[in-house]
mmCIF file of C-alpha atoms and ligand atoms in Angstrom:
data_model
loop_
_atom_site.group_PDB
_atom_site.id
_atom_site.type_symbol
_atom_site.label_atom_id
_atom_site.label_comp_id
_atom_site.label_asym_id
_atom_site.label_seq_id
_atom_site.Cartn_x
_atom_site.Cartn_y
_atom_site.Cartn_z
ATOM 1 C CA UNK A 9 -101.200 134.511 113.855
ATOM 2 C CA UNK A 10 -100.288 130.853 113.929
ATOM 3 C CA UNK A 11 -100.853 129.001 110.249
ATOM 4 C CA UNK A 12 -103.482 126.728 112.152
ATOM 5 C CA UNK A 13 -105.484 129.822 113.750
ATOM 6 C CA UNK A 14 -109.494 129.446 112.561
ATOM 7 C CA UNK A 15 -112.069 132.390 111.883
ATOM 8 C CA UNK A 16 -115.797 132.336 111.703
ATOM 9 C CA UNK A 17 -115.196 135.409 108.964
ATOM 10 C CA UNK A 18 -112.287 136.540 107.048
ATOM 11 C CA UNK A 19 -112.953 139.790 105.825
ATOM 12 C CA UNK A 20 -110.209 140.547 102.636
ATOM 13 C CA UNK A 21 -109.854 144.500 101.746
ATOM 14 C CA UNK A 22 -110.435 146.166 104.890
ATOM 15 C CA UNK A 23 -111.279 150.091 103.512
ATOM 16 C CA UNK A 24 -114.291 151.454 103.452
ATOM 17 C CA UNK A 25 -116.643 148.263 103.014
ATOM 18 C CA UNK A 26 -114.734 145.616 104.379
ATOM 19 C CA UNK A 27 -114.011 147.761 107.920
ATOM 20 C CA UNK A 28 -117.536 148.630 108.495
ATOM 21 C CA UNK A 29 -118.089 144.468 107.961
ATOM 22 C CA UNK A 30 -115.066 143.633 110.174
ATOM 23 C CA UNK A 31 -116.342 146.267 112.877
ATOM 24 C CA UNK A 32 -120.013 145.087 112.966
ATOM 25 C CA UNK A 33 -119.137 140.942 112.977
ATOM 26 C CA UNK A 34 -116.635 141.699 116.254
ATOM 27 C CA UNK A 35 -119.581 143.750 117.970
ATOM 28 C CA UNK A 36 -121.672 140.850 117.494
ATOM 29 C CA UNK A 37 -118.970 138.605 118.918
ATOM 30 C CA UNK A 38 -118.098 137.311 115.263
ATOM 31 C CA UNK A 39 -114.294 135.527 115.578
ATOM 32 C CA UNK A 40 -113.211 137.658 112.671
ATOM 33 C CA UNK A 41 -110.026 138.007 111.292
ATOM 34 C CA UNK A 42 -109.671 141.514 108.471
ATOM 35 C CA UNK A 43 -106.700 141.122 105.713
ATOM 36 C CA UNK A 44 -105.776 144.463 104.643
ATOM 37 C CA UNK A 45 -102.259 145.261 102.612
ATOM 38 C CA UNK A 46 -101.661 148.533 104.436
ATOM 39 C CA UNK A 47 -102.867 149.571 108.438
ATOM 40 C CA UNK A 48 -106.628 150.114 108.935
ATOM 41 C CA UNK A 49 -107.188 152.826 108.981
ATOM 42 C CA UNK A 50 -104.755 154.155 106.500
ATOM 43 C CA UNK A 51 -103.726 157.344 103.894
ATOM 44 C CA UNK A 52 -103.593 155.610 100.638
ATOM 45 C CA UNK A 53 -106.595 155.627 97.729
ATOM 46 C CA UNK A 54 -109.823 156.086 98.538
ATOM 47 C CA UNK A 55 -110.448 155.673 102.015
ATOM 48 C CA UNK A 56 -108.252 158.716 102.573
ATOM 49 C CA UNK A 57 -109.538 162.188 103.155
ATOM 50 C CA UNK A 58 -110.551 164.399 106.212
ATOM 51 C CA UNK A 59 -113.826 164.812 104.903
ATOM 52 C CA UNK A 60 -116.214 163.159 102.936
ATOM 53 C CA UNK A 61 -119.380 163.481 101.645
ATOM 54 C CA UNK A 62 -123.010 162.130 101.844
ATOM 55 C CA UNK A 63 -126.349 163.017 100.407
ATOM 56 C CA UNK A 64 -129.655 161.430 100.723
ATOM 57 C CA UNK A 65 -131.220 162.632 97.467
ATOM 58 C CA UNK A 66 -130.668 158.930 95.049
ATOM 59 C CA UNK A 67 -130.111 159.367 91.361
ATOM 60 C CA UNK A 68 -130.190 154.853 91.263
ATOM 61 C CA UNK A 69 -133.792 154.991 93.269
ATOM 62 C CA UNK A 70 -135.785 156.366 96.174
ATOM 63 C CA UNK A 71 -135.230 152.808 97.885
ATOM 64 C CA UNK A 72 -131.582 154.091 98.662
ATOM 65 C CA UNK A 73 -132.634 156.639 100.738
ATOM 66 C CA UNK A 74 -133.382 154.675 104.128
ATOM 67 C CA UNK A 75 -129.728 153.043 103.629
ATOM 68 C CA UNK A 76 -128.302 156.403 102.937
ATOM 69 C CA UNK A 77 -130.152 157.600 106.937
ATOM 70 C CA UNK A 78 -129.003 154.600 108.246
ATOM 71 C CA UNK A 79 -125.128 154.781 107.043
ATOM 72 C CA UNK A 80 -125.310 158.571 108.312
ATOM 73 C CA UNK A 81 -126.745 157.558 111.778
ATOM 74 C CA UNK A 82 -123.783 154.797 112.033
ATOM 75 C CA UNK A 83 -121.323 157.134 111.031
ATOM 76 C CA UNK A 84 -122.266 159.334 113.895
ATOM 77 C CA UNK A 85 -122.478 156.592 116.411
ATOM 78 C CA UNK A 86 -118.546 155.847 115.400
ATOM 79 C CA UNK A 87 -117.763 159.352 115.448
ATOM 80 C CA UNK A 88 -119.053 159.178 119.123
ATOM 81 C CA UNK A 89 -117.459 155.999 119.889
ATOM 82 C CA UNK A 90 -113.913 157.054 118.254
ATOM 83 C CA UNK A 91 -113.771 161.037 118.979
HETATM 84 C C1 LIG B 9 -110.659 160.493 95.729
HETATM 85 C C2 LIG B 9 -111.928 159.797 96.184
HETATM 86 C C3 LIG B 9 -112.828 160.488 97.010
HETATM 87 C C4 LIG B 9 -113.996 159.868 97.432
HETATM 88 N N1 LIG B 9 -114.853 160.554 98.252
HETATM 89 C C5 LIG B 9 -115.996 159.984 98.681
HETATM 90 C C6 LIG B 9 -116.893 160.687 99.536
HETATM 91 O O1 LIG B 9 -116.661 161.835 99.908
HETATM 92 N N2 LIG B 9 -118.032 160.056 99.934
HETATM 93 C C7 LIG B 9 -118.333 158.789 99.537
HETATM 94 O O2 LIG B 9 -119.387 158.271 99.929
HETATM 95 N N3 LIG B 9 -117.503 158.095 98.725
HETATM 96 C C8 LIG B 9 -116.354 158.671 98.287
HETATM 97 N N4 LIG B 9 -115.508 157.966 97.468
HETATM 98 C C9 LIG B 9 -115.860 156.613 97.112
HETATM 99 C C10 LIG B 9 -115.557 155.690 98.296
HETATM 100 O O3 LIG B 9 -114.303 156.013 98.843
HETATM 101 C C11 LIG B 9 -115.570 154.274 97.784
HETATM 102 O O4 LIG B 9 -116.812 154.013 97.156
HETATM 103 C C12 LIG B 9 -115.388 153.300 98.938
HETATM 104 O O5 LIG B 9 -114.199 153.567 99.642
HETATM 105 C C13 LIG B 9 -115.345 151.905 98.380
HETATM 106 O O6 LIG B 9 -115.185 151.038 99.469
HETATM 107 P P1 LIG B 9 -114.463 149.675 99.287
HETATM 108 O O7 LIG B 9 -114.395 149.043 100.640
HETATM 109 O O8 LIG B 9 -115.112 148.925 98.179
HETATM 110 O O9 LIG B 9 -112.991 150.056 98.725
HETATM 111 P P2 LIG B 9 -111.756 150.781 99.536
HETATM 112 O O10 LIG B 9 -112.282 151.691 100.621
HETATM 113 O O11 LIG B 9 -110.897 151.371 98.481
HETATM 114 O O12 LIG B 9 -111.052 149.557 100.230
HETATM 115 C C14 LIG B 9 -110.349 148.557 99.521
HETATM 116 C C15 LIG B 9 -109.220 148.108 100.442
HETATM 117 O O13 LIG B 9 -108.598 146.952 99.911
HETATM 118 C C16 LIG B 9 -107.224 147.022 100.179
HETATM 119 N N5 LIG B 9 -106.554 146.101 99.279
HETATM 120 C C17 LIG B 9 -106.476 146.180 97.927
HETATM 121 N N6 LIG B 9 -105.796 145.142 97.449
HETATM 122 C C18 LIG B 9 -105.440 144.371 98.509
HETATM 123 C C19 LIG B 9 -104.723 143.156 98.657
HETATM 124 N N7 LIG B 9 -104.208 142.499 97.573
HETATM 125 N N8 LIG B 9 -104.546 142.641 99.897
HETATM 126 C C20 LIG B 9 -105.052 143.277 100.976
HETATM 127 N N9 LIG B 9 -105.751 144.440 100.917
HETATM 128 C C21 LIG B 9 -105.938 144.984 99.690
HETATM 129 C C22 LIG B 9 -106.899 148.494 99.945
HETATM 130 O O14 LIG B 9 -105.680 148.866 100.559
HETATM 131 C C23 LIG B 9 -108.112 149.162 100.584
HETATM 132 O O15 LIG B 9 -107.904 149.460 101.958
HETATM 133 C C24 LIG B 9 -114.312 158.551 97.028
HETATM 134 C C25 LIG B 9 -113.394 157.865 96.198
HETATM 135 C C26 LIG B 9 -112.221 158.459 95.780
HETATM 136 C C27 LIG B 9 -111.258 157.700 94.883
#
């Protein structure tokens, strides 16, 4: 990266949240450019693990519940896309 290089998006913190954004603005042929301190993906903090967990029952409200079918139908399309 040159020190004049431009980005429509800079996406800072690429884990969990900032990944999914940095993944979805390139599909949509976003120039984005993700900041993260260690590789992406990596082992360290919370988005480590070999499994994780979701569940559609909401204790913050039933309007959670479409966003919790939607995050579980993109996980599966990356699981297809990645292996
Ligand atoms: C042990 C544990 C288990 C969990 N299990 C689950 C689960 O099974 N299911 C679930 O839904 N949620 C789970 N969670 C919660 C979930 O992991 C978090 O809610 C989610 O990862 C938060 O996403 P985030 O993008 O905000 O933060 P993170 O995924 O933590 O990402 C933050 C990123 O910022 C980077 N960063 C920090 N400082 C800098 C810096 N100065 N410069 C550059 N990069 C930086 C970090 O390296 C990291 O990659 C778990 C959390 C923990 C701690």
């Amino acid at each position: 990266m040159r020190p004049d290089d431009t980005f429509d998006e800079i996406v800072v913190r690429v884990g969990g949240m900032g990944s999914a954004a940095t993944y979805h603005l390139a599909e949509r042929g976003v120039d984005v450019l993700g900041i993260e301190r260690y590789d992406v993906p990596h082992t360290h903090r919370s988005s480590h693990g070999e499994s994780r967990h979701r569940r559609l029952p909401q204790t913050k409200g039933h309007e959670y519940v479409p966003l919790a079918r939607r995050a579980r139908e993109r996980w599966l399309d990356l699981e297809a896309e990645t292996g």
